[in-house]
Amino acid sequence: MIITNLETVPGRTIIEHFGLVQGNTIRAKHIGRDIFAGIKNIFGGELKGYTELLTESREEATQRMIQQAESFGANAIVNVRFSTSSVAQGAAELYAYGTAVRVE
Amino acid sequence: MIDFAIFLTLLGLGFAFGRYAESRHFVSIIQREKESLHCPVVTLDSYPDMHDKTESTLVTGSVVVSIDYFKRFLAGLRNIFGGRMSSYESLLDRARREAILRMKEAAMEKGAVAVISTRIETSSISKNAAKGSVGSVEVLAYGTALISGGEKAES
Amino acid sequence: MKYTPKQAPEGINYSQENPLKELVLLLSTATMIIALVVYVLFVSSDILVRFIPFSVEQQLFQQHLVEKELGMDATQAWQDQEAYMQSLVERLQAANGDKSFTFKVHIIDIKTPNAFAFPGGHIGVTPELLNIIESENGLAMVLGHEMGHHYARDPIKGLGKAVLLSMVMYALTGLGNDEFLPSLVGQVSLLGMSRFSQDQERLADKTGKDLLMKVYGHAGGATEFFEKMKDLRDGKQSELSFFETHPPTDERIQSLGQSEHPALVPLPEFVRR
């Protein structure tokens, strides 16, 4: 499955499209990471635990989007956008959406 | 003791009514999605024959969905242990599909052929988990509806 | 490009499983962890509390505060009985060779025969108990039993557990968080603290019997109170509260052994009203 945030896939032509596909995940951090982040709050710097958590979540959201596209019979998703928002206390929502197409 | 009884009642109410509302909403969403399949929604910024269309306009669809007590409690528990919050996932999926449907419906009312350059924004209204406050999520979907001059939807 | 309308399958972006399953799983995990933590805290509190010296315990539970709590500060009604029991306790203490504890006996006007041990070295006895006991030995056994609780630091252990439990409940639920301190004090009401475990009760029985031996040279009268209580129960009154917090009476009589001994000292007349 080709994923791109361009309009088209370079070097290929889009012959068919299936409309919007989307994938989302909501992940909560757990108490351990919370405590560690609290400590890091004093010293500053990258919160590796959270970065890791959000990266995994983004992976999963993308995976779900791909699942939807595959069920349509698409082989590429173009014009992909990501969005992160916080919808619940202590949880981040990762959302990925794009257009499922078939390229040649 | 009375606090605990109130808590259990709220939990039960949240669970019962939440499940009911959710399943009804999903049924309605799936139905309307089927009916509006002929009008595609894409995130592409360009579309075949788009410059032939004489009319195009911005269309939006938005919805605010609120959390129920049961989901909030479950999310709170999840917060301690970490992992996927399945209680919120269905809420957000509903909200998003509803917003996209509303945008489509606004577009189809204008006689659009397709909605292109779609963007979706999600934000939370008062996600504060303090006792008694409302937790809700707002989803906004907007895009450009391509309306053929005078013609209805072509496949 | 052509457009092929497709409907996405359900269940990708959300789980179609019943949320109750998740609730049960999470709740049971949380409960197990909490139970484990509380258990560890209880065990460590029993160990740590022994480091609180008796003098501190006494300071916290001063006599006038205890009497105020028991509503006994104004009455002069039972002074004779209290003085008699106080001297009995001091005899037991002297025979035991113990100098580190200070005991104070109070009459508690409740309508059931019972005796209590409160933090700070306080011992409470009800008038009903004085009525049903006939010998000084029997009374000495009861007092010695309560002293045994104090020697084992049972009151302050119970106090520590109650404080811990309140703190855990407060941290978990925020229930009663506006009135935490007053409710804590209320909960730790002295009468409530007389609930000791059965093991603690058995040990206190043993201590009471030892003290009897040291003062009188024999353990006669040790089972008098229990036998009288049994008679009462087989009779009309049901002293449920007594039987609930203590090991089965027959068992206690058995482990204390025979109490048929000639030289039992009768109680002075003024004691029973």
XYZ file of C-alpha atoms in Angstrom, chain A residues 14-18 22-24 64 67-68 71-72, chain C residues 1-9 12-15:
26
model
C -4.510 7.245 -10.740
C -7.141 5.276 -12.556
C -9.836 4.893 -9.946
C -10.690 6.379 -6.582
C -12.919 5.203 -3.743
C -9.855 7.217 7.785
C -8.185 5.576 10.747
C -8.083 6.658 14.356
C -6.503 1.119 10.318
C -7.248 -1.663 6.371
C -10.182 0.365 5.136
C -11.195 -3.531 1.845
C -12.029 -1.236 -1.077
C -10.179 8.674 -13.008
C -13.385 6.920 -12.389
C -15.110 6.723 -9.046
C -16.205 3.446 -7.522
C -18.426 3.933 -4.500
C -17.495 1.629 -1.637
C -18.794 1.305 1.910
C -16.135 0.753 4.537
C -16.581 -2.323 6.760
C -12.091 -1.111 12.025
C -11.985 2.149 13.868
C -13.757 0.984 16.937
C -14.207 -2.208 18.847
